[in-house]
Coordinates of C-alpha atoms in Angstrom, one line a residue:
X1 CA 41.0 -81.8 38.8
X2 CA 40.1 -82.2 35.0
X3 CA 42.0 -81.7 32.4
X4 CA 42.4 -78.1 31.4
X5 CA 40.7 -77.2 27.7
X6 CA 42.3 -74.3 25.7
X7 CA 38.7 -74.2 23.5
X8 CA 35.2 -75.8 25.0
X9 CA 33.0 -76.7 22.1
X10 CA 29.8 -76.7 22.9
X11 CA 27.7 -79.4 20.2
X12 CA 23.9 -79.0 20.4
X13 CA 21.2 -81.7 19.2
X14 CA 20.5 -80.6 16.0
X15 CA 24.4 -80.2 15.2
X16 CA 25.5 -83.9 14.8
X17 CA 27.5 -82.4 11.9
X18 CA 30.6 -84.9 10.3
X19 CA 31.6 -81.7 9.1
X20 CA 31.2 -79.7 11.9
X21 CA 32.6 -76.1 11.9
X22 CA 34.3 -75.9 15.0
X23 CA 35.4 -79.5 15.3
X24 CA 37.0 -78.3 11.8
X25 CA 39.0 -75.8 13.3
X26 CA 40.1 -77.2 16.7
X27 CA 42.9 -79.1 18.2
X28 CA 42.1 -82.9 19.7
X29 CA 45.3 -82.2 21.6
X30 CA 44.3 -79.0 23.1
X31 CA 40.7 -78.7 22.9
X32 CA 37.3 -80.7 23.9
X33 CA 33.8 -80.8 23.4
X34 CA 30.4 -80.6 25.9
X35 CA 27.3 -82.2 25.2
X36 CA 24.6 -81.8 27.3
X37 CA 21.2 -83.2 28.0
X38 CA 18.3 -81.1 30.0
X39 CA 15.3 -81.9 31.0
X40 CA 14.2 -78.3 30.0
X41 CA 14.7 -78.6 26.1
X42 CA 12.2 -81.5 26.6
X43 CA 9.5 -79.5 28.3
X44 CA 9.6 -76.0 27.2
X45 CA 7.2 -77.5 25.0
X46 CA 6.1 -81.4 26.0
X47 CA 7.9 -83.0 23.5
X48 CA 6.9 -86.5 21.4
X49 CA 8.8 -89.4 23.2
X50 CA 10.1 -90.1 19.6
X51 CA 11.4 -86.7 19.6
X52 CA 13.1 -86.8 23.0
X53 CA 14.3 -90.3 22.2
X54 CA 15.3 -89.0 19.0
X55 CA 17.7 -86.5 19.7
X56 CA 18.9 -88.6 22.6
X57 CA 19.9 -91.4 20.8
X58 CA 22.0 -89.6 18.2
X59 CA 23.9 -87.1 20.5
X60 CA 25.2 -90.3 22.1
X61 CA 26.2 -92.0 18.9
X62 CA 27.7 -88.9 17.9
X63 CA 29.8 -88.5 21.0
X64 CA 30.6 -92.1 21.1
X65 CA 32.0 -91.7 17.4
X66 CA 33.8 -88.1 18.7
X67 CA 35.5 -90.4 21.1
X68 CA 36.4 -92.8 18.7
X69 CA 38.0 -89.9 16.4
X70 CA 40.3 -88.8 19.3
X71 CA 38.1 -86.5 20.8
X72 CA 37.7 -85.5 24.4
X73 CA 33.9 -85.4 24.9
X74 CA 32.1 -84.4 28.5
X75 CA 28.8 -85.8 28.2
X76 CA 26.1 -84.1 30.5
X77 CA 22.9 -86.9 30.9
X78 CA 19.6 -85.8 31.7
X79 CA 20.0 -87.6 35.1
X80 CA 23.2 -85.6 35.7
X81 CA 20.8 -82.9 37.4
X82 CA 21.7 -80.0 35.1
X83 CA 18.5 -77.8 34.4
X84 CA 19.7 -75.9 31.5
X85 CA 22.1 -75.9 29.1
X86 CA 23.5 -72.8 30.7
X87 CA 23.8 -74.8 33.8
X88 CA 25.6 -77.2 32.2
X89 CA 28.0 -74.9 30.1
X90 CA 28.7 -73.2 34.0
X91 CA 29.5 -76.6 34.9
X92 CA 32.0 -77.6 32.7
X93 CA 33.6 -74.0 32.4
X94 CA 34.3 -74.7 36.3
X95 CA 35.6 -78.0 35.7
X96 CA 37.8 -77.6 32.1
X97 CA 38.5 -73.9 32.9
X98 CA 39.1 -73.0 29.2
X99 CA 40.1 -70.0 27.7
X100 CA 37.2 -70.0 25.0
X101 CA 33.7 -71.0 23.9
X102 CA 33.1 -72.4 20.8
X103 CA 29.8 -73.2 18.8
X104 CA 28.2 -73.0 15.7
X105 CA 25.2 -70.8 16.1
X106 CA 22.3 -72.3 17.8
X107 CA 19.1 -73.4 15.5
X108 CA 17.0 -71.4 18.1
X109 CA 17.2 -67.6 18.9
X110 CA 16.0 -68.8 22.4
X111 CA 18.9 -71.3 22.8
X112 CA 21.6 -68.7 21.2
X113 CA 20.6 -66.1 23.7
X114 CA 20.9 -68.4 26.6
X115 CA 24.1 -69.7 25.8
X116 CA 25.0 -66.1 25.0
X117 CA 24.0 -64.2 28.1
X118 CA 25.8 -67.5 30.6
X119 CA 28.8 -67.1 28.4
X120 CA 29.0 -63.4 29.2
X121 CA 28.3 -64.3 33.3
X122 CA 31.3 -66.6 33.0
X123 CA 33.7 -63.9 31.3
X124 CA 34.7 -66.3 28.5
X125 CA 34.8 -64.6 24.7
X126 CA 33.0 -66.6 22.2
X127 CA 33.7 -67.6 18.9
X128 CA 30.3 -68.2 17.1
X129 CA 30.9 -70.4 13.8
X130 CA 28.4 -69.6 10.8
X131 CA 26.4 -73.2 10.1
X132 CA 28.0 -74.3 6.8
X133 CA 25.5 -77.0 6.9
X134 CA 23.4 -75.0 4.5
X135 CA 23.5 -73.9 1.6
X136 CA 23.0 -70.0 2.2
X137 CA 24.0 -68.2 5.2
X138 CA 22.2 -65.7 7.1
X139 CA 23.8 -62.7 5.9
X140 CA 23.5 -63.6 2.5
X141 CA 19.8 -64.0 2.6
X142 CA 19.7 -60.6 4.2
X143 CA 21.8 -59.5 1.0
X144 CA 19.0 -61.0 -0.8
X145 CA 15.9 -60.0 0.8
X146 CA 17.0 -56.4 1.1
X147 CA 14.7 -54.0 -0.4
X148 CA 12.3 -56.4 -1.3
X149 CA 8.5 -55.4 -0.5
X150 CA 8.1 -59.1 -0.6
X151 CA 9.9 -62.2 0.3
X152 CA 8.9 -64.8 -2.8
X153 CA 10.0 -68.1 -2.3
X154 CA 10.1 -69.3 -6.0
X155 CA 12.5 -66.2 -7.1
X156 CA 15.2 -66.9 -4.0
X157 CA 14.4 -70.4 -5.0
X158 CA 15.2 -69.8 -8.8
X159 CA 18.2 -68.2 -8.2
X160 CA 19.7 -70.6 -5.8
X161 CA 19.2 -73.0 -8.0
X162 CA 21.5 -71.0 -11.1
X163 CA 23.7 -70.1 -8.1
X164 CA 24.1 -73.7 -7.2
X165 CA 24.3 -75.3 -10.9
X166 CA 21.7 -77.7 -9.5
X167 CA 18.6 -79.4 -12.5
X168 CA 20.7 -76.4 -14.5
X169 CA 21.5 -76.9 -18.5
X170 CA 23.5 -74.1 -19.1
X171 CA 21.6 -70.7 -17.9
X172 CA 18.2 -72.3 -18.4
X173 CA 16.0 -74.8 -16.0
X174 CA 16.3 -78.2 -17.1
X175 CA 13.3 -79.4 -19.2
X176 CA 12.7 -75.6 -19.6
X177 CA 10.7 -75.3 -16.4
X178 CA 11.6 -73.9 -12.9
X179 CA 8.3 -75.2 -11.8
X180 CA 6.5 -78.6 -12.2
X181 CA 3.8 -78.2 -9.5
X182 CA 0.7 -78.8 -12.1
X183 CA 2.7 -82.2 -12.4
X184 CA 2.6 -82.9 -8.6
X185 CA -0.5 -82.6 -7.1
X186 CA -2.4 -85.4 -7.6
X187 CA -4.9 -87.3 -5.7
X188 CA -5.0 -90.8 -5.8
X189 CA -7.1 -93.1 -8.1
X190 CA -10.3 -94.6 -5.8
X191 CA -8.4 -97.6 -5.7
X192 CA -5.9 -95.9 -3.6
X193 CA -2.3 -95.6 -3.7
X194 CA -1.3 -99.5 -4.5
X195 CA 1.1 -101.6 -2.6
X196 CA 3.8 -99.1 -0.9
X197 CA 7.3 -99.6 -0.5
X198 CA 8.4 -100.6 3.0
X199 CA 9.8 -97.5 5.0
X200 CA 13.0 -98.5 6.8
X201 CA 13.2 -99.6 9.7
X202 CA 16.1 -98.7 12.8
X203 CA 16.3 -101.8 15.2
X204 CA 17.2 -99.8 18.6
X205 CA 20.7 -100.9 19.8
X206 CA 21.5 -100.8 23.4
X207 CA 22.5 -96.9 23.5
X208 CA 18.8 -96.2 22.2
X209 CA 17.3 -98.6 24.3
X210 CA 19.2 -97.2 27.6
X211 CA 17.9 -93.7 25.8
X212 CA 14.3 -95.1 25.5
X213 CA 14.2 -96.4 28.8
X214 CA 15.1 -93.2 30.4
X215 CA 12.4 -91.2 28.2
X216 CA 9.4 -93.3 29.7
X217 CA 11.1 -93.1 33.1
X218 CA 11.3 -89.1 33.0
X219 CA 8.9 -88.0 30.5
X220 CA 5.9 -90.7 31.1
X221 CA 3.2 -88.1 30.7
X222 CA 4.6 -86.8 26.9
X223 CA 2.6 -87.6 23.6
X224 CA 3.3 -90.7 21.8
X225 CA 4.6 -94.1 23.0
X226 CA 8.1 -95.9 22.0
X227 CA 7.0 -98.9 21.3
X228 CA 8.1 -99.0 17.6
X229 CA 10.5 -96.3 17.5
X230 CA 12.5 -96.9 14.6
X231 CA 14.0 -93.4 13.5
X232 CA 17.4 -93.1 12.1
X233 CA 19.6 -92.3 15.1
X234 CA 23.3 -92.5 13.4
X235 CA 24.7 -90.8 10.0
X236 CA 25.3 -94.8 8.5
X237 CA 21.4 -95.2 9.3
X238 CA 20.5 -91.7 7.8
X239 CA 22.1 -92.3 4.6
X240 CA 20.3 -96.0 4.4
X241 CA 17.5 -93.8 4.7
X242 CA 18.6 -91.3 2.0
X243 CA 18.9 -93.9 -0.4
X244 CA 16.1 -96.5 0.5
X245 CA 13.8 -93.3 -0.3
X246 CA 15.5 -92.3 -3.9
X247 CA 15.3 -95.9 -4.9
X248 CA 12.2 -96.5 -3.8
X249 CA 9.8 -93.8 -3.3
X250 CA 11.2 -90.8 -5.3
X251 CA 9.9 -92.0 -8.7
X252 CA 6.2 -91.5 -7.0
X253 CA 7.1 -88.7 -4.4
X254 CA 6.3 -85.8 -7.1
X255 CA 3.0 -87.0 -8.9
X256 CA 1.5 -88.0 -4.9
X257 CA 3.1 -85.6 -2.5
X258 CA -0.1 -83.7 -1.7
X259 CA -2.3 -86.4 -2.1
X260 CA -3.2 -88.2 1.9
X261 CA -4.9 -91.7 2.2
X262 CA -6.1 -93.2 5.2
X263 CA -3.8 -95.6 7.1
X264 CA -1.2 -94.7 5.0
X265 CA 1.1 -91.8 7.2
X266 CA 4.1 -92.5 5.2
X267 CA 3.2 -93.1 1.5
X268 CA 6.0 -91.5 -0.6
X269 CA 7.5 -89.3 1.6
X270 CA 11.3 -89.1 1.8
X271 CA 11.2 -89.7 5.6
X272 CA 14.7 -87.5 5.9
X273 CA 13.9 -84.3 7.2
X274 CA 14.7 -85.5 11.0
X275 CA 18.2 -86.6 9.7
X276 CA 18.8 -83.5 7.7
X277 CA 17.8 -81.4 11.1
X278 CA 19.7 -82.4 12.6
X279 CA 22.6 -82.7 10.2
X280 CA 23.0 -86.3 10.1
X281 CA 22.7 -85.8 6.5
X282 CA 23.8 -82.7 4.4
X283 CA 21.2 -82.0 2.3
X284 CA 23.9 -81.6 -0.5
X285 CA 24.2 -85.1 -0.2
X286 CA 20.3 -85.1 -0.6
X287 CA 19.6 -83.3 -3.4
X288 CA 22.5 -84.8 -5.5
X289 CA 21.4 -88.5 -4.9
X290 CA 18.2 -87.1 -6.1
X291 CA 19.6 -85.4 -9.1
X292 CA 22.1 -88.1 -10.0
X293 CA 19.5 -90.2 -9.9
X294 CA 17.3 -88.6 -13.0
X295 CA 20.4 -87.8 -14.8
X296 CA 20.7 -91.6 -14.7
X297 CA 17.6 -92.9 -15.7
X298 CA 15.2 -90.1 -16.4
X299 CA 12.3 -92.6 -17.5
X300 CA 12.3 -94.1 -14.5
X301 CA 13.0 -91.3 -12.2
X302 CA 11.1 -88.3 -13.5
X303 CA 11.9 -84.5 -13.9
X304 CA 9.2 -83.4 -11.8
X305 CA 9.7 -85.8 -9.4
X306 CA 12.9 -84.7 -8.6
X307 CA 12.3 -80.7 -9.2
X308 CA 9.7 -81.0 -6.8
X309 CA 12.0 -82.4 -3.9
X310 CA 14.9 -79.9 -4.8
X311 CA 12.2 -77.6 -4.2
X312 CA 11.4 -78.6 -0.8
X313 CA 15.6 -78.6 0.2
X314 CA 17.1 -76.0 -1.7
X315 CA 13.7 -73.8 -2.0
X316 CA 11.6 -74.3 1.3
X317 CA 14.0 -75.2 3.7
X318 CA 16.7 -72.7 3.0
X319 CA 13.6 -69.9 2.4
X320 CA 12.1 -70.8 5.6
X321 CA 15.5 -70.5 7.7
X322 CA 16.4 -67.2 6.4
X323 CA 13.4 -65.8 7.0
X324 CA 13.8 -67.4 10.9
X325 CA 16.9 -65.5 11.7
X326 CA 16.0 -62.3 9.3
X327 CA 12.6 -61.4 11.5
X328 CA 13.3 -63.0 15.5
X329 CA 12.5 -62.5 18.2
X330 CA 9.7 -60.5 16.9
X331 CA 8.6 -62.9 14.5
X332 CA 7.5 -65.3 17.1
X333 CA 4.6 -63.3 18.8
X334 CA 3.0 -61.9 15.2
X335 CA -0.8 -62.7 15.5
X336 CA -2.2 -61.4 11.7
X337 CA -5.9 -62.0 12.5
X338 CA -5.6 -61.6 15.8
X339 CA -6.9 -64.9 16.6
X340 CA -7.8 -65.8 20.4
X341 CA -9.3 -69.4 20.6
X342 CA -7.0 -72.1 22.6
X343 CA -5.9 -75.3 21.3
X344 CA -9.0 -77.9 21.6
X345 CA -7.9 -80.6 24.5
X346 CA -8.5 -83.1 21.3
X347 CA -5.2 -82.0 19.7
X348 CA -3.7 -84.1 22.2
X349 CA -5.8 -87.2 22.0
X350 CA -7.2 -86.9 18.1
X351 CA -10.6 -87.4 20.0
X352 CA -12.6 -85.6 17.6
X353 CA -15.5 -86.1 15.1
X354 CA -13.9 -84.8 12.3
X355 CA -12.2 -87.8 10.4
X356 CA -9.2 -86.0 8.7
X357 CA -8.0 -84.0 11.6
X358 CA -8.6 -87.2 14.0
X359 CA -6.7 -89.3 11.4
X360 CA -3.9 -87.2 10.9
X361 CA -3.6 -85.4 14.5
X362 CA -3.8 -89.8 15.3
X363 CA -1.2 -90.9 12.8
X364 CA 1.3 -87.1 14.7
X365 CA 0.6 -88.6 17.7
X366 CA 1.4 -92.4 17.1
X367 CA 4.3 -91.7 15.1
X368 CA 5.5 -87.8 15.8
X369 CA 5.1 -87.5 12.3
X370 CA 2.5 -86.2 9.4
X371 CA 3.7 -85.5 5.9
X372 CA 3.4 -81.9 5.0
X373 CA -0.4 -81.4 3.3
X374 CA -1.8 -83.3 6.3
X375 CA 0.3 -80.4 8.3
X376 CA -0.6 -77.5 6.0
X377 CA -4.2 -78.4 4.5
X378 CA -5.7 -80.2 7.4
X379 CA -4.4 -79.1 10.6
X380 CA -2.9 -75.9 9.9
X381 CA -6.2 -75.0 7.7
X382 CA -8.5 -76.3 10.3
X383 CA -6.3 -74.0 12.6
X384 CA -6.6 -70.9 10.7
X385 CA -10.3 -71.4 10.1
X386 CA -10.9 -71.9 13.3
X387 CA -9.1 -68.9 14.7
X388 CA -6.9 -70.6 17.1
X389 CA -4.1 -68.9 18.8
X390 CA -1.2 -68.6 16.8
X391 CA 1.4 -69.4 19.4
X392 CA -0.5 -72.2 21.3
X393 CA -0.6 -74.0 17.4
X394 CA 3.3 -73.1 16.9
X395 CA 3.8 -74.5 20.3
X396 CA 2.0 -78.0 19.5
X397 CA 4.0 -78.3 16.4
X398 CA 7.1 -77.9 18.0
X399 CA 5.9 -80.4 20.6
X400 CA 4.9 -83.2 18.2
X401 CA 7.4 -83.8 15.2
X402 CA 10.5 -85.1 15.5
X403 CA 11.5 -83.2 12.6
X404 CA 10.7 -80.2 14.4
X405 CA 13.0 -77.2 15.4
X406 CA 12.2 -73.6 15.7
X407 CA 14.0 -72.1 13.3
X408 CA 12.0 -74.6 10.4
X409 CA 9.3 -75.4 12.4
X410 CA 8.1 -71.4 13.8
X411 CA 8.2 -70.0 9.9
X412 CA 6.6 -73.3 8.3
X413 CA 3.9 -73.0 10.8
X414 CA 3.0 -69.3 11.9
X415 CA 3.6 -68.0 8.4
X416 CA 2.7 -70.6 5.9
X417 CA 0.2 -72.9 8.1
X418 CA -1.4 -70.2 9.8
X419 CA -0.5 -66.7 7.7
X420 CA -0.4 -65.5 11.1
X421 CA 2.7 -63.2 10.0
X422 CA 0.4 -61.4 7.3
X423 CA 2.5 -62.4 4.3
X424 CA 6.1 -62.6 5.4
X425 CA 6.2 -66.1 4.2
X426 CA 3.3 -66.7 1.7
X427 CA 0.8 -64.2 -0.3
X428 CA -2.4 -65.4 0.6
X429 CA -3.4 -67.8 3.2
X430 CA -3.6 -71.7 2.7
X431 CA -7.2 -72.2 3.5
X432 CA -9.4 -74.2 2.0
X433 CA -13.0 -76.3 1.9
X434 CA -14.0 -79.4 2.4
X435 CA -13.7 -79.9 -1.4
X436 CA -10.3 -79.5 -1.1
X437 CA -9.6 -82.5 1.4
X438 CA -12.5 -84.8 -0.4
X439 CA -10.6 -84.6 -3.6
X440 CA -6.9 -85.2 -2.3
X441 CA -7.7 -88.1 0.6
X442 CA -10.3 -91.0 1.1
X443 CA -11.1 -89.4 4.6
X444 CA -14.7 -87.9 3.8
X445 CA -15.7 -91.3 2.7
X446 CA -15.7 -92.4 6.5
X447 CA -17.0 -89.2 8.3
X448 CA -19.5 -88.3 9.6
X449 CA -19.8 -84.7 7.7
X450 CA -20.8 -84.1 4.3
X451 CA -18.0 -82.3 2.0
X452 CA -21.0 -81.7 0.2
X453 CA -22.8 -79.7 2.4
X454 CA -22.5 -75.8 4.0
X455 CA -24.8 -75.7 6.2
X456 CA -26.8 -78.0 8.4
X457 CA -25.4 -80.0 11.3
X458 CA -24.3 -82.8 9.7
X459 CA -22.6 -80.2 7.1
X460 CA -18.2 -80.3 7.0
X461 CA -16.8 -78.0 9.3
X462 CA -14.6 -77.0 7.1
X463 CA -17.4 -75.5 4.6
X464 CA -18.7 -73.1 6.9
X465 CA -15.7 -72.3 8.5
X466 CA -14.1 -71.7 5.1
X467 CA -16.5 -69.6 3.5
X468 CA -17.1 -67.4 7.1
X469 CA -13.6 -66.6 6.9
X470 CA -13.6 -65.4 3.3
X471 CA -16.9 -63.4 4.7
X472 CA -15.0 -61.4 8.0
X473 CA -11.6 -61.1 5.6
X474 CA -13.2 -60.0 2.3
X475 CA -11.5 -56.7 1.5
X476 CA -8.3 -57.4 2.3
X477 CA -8.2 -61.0 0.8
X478 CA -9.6 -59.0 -2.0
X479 CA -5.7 -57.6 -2.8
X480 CA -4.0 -60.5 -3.5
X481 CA -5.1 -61.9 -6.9
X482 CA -4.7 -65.4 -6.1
X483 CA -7.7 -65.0 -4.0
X484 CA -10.2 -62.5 -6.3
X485 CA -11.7 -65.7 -8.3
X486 CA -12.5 -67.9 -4.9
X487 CA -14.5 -64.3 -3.7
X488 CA -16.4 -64.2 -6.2
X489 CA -18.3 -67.3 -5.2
X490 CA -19.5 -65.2 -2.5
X491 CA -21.3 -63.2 -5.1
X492 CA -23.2 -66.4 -6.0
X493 CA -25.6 -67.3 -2.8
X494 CA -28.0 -64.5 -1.5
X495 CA -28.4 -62.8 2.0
X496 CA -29.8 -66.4 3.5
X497 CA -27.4 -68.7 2.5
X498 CA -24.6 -66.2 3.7
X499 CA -26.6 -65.7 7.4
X500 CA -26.9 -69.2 7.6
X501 CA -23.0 -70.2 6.7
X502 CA -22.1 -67.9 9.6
X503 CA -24.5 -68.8 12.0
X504 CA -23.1 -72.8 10.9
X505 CA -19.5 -71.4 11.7
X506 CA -20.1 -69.4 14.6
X507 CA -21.7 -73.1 16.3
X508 CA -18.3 -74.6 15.6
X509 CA -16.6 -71.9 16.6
X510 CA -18.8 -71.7 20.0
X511 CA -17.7 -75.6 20.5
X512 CA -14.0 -74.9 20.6
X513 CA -14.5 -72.3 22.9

C-alpha cells in the first residue's frame, strides 16, 4: 500500500512552473504530486512528433527536478496503459487515497472539464489555483471587457502596459509612442536577409532520447520526424534560449518580423513561445530581458524593436487568453462565414503548386514550427480565402506547433487567422493578395503563379480568391473602415473583369473540393 497523500497535485504539460501555485502552498511532508502521460492528449488531434516529444521531455525533467526538491512525484508513462488523464487521476486517487485535489486551472476548457467531472465521480473537493503565470487573470479581463461593444487589443494592451510600469516614462509611452508598427513591417532587401544568427541548439540527453524513442514507437504515423529535434526541454535550456534571442536576434526582430524568406523558417524570431507555454519561462522574465536590454544600449537595441515584442507578450498573448476563457465552450464552434470546404489532403504533405503555402506548410511540417505572418498571411489567409472549415483549420493548428495550446492557439487561429468569430478578436479580416506575399517574401520568384495576374490559369490563387471574397462580403466588409479604401478597387474593373475573377476563384475553389 502507497503512501497516503493529504493533498494530490495534479501538474499538467503546459504547467512546468518554478513557481507553481500549488507546489507554493503545499507540504513535501504531507502532500504529493501526479503527472501523467496519455496517449489521448496526443491524438485528440495527431500531434507533431516534436510536439509530443516536446512536452514529454520536459514533464520528465520537471519531475526529476520535483524529486530532487524533496518532492513525492507519481509519474504516469504513456506505456503505463492509462487512456486519459481522468483515468490516471482515478488511479492514483485509489492508490494515495488523499483528502484533496489540487491544480492550477487547466490551459484547456476541455482538459478542465475532464479533470472536473472525474474529480466529482471520485468525491474529492477541489481546490483550483488561479495561473499566476500571467500577468492578468481571468476575472480581471472580464472586469475589463465588460461593457465593451468591442474587445480592442491595443487599448487592453495600452493599459497593461501603464498598469505594469513596463517601456513607461512616467504616465506617457516611452519615445512618445504606444505603437511602432510603421517601424516593423518590412520586407527584406532583394539580397535577402544576410547572414543569420545561429538558433540554439538542445543536444537530446538520455531522458529525451528514451522520450524520442517512445514517440516513433507509438506515434509512427504523426507529422514530422525527430531527427533534429533540438527544442528547449528544461527551464536552464529555456533561459539559454531567452537570452541567445535578446542578444542576438532582437536588435533585428522588430524591423523583419513580418517579412518571410525562403529557406529561412527561423530568421529573427525569438523561438520562446514553446518555453513560455508551457511556463518554462515567465514571460516577466521575457519582457524585462528585453526591456533591460534597450534601457542599456538603446542604439544597439532599438525602441521598436523591443515595443514590438512587449506587444506580442504583454498585448497578444495575454489578449488572446482572456478572450479563450471569456467566450468557451461556445467559442470553439463559431463559423462567421459559414465556410464548409475540408482541409486539402496537401496540408499534411505541403504537396501543393502554390510555392508559399508549400514552403511554409514544408518548413510546419519539418520543424512543427512557422513564425507568425507565415501562420496569419499565408496559411490562415489562404484558409479564409478559400473557405475552409473553421474547426478542421483550428484542429491542424493545434496538431502542428509545438507552441500550440488551445487556449492561445483556438483565439489566434479562429478569430484572428480565420475571422471565423465575426470580430471577437480582430475588426476586419486578415486577407490579402498576392501583392501582399510578393512584397514581404522571395516566394513568387520561384512559383509557378503570377502575383501579377487575376485571372488566367497561370494567375495567383490568391488574386482571385482575394478579390471574390471582397465580391460575396461587400456590404458587410463595407462597415469597418479599415476595409472601405481596398472596396473601392472593385469600383475600378467593369462587369468582365469581375465575371471572370469569380469564375478564376470558383476553379480553385472546385479543386479543393
Amino acid at each position: 500500500m502507497s503512501a497516503k497523500w493529504r493533498n494530490l497535485i495534479v501538474i499538467l504539460a503546459d504547467q512546468l512552473d518554478n513557481q507553481h501555485p500549488a507546489l507554493e502552498a503545499a507540504d513535501t511532508a504531507k502532500d504529493g504530486v501526479l503527472m501523467i502521460e496519455t496517449a489521448a492528449e496526443a491524438t485528440h488531434v495527431p500531434s507533431h512528433k516534436h510536439r509530443i516529444a516536446l512536452c514529454l521531455s520536459a514533464m520528465r525533467h520537471f519531475a526529476e527536478e520535483l524529486r530532487s526538491s524533496g518532492w513525492s512525484v507519481d509519474y504516469l508513462e504513456l506505456g503505463e496503459g492509462h487512456a486519459s488523464l481522468a483515468d490516471g487521476l482515478k488511479h492514483a486517487v485509489d492508490r494515495r487515497d488523499p483528502e484533496a485535489l489540487w491544480w492550477v486551472q487547466p490551459g484547456e476548457w476541455r482538459v478542465q472539464a475532464d479533470l472536473s467531472s472525474m474529480a466529482e465521480q471520485l468525491e474529492r473537493p477541489v481546490q483550483q489555483f488561479e495561473d499566476t503565470h500571467f500577468y492578468v487573470s481571468n476575472d480581471e479581463f472580464a472586469d475589463w471587457a465588460k461593457g465593451r461593444k468591442q474587445l480592442t487589443m491595443e487599448y487592453f494592451y495600452r493599459q497593461q502596459r501603464a498598469r505594469f510600469d513596463i517601456l513607461m516614462d512616467g504616465g506617457e509611452p516611452a519615445g512618445g509612442q504606444w505603437n511602432y508598427d510603421q517601424d516593423n513591417r518590412k520586407s527584406f532587401p532583394k539580397s535577402g536577409p544576410g547572414e543569420l544568427p545561429a538558433i540554439p541548439s538542445f543536444e537530446p540527453d538520455a531522458i529525451t532520447k528514451a522520450v524520442i524513442d517512445a514517440v516513433q514507437e507509438r506515434f509512427p504515423d504523426h507529422p514530422g520526424t525527430l531527427d533534429d529535434f533540438s527544442w528547449p526541454v528544461t527551464r536552464e535550456q529555456a533561459l539559454t534560449a531567452l537570452e541567445t534571442f535578446v542578444e542576438e536576434r532582437l536588435p533585428n526582430y522588430g524591423r523583419y518580423q513580418d517579412a518571410m524568406w525562403q529557406g529561412e523558417p527561423f530568421l529573427f524570431h525569438a523561438l520562446i513561445a514553446s518555453s513560455l507555454n508551457l511556463k518554462l519561462l515567465n514571460p516577466r522574465e521575457a519582457v524585462d530581458a528585453a526591456v533591460d536590454a534597450w534601457r542599456q544600449d538603446p542604439d544597439r537595441f532599438p525602441l521598436s524593436a523591443v515595443e514590438g515584442f512587449v506587444r506580442q507578450i504583454v498585448g497578444w498573448r495575454e489578449f488572446i487568453r482572456g478572450v479563450y476563457w471569456l467566450k468557451m465552450p461556445d467559442y470553439a464552434e463559431l463559423n462567421h462565414f459559414d465556410h464548409q470546404t475540408e482541409l486539402p489532403s496537401w496540408f499534411w504533405t505541403g504537396e501543393t503548386d502554390m510555392n508559399c503555402l508549400r514552403q511554409t506548410i514544408s518548413d510546419t511540417l519539418e520543424n512543427g514550427y512557422a513564425h507568425h505572418i507565415q501562420r496569419l498571411m499565408i496559411i490562415g489567409n489562404f484558409a479564409t480565402l478559400a473557405e475552409l472549415r473553421p474547426v478542421e483549420v483550428c484542429d491542424w493548428f493545434l496538431a502542428v506547433y509545438v507552441d500550440a495550446f488551445e487556449w492561445v492557439e483556438l483565439p489566434n487561429t479562429l478569430g484572428m487567422a480565420l475571422h471565423g468569430d465575426g470580430g471577437i478578436v480582430g475588426s476586419k479580416p486578415y486577407v490579402a493578395s498576392g501583392a501582399y506575399i510578393n512584397r514581404m517574401s522571395n516566394y513568387c520568384g520561384e512559383c509557378q503563379f503570377k502575383p501579377s495576374k487575376r485571372t488566367g490559369d497561370d494567375a495567383c490563387p490568391f488574386n482571385a480568391l482575394y478579390w471574390s471574397f471582397l465580391m460575396k462580403h461587400r456590404d458587410a466588409l463595407g462597415r469597418s473602415p479599415r476595409m472601405r479604401m481596398v472596396l473601392k478597387n472593385l469600383d475600378r474593373w467593369d462587369n468582365e473583369e469581375l465575371n471572370a475573377i469569380q469564375a478564376r476563384a470558383a476553379k480553385i475553389h472546385g479543386a479543393l473540393s
